[in-house]
C-alpha positions as a Python dict, from the first residue, in 0.01 Angstrom:
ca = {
    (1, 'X'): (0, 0, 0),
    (2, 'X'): (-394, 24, -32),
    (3, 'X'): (-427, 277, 205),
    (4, 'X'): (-208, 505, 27),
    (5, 'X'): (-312, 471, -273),
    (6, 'X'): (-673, 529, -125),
    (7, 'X'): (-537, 876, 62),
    (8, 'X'): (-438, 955, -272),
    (9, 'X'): (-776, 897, -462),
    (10, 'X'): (-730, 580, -610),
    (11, 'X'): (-1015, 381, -661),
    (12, 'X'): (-866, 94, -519),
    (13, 'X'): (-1158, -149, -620),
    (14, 'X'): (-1064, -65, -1023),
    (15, 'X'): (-703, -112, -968),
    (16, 'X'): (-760, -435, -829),
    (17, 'X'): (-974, -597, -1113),
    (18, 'X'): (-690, -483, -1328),
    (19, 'X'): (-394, -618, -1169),
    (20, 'X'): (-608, -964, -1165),
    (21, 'X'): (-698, -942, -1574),
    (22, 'X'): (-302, -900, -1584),
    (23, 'X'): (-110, -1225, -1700),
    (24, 'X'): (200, -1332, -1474),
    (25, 'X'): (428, -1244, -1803),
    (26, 'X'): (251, -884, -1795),
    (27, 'X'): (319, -857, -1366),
    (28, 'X'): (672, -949, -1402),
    (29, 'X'): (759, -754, -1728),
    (30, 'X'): (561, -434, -1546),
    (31, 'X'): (745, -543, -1184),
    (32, 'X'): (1072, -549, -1414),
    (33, 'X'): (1024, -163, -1483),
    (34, 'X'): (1148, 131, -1230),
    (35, 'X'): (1052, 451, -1223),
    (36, 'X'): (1178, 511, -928),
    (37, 'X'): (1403, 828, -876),
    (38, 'X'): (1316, 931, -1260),
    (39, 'X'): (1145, 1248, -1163),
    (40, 'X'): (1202, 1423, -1484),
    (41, 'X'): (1030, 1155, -1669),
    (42, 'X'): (722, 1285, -1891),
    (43, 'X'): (412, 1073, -1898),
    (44, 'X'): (451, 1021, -2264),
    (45, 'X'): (795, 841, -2220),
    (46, 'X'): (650, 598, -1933),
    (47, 'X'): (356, 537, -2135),
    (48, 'X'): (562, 436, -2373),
    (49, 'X'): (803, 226, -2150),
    (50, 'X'): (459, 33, -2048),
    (51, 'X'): (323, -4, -2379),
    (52, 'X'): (661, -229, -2438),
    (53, 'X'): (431, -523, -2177),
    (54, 'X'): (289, -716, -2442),
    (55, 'X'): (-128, -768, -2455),
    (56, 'X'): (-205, -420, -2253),
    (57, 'X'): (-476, -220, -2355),
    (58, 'X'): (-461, 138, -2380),
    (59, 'X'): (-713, 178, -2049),
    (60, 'X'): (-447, -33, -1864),
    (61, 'X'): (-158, 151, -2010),
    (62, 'X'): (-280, 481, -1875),
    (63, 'X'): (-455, 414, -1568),
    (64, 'X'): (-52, 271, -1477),
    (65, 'X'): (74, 598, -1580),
    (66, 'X'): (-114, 764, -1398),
    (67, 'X'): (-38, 578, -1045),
    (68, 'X'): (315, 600, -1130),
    (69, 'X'): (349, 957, -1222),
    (70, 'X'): (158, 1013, -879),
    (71, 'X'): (405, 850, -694),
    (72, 'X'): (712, 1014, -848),
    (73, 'X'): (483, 1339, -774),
    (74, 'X'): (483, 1291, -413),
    (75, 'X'): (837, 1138, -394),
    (76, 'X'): (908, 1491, -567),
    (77, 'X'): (741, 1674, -296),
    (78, 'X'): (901, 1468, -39),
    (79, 'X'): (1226, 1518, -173),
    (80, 'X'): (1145, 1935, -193),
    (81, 'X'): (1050, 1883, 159),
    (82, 'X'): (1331, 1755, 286),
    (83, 'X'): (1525, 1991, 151),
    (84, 'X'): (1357, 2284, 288),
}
């Protein structure tokens, strides 16, 4: 969701441009990955994971690292929450 990603200091106006240089192989192959529920995953292990999308440059490879682990961040934090 834009506005979330916004709340969380996304620059929402970069991500866009790079989705759209993206080729509908690279969306599905990078829709085909989950991080989801992997909280103990480093960012060296996802970059890695995302590196496996053929044609992505290193720019791309980290700025999607770097949404995902802020996601699993605050589904972390949620999850600590709701413990609590």
């Amino acid at each position: 969701d834009r506005y979330v990603m916004q709340d969380m200091g996304y620059d929402m106006d970069m991500i866009e441009a790079m989705v759209k240089e993206l080729t509908p192989e690279q969306s599905a192959a990078l829709e085909d990955i989950d991080f989801t529920g992997r909280l103990d995953i480093t960012d060296e292990d996802m970059a890695a994971e995302i590196r496996k999308v053929p044609g992505l440059t290193d720019a791309q490879v980290q700025l999607l690292v770097e949404m995902e682990m802020s996601l699993l961040r605050n589904e972390k934090l949620k999850n600590i929450t709701k413990m609590g």
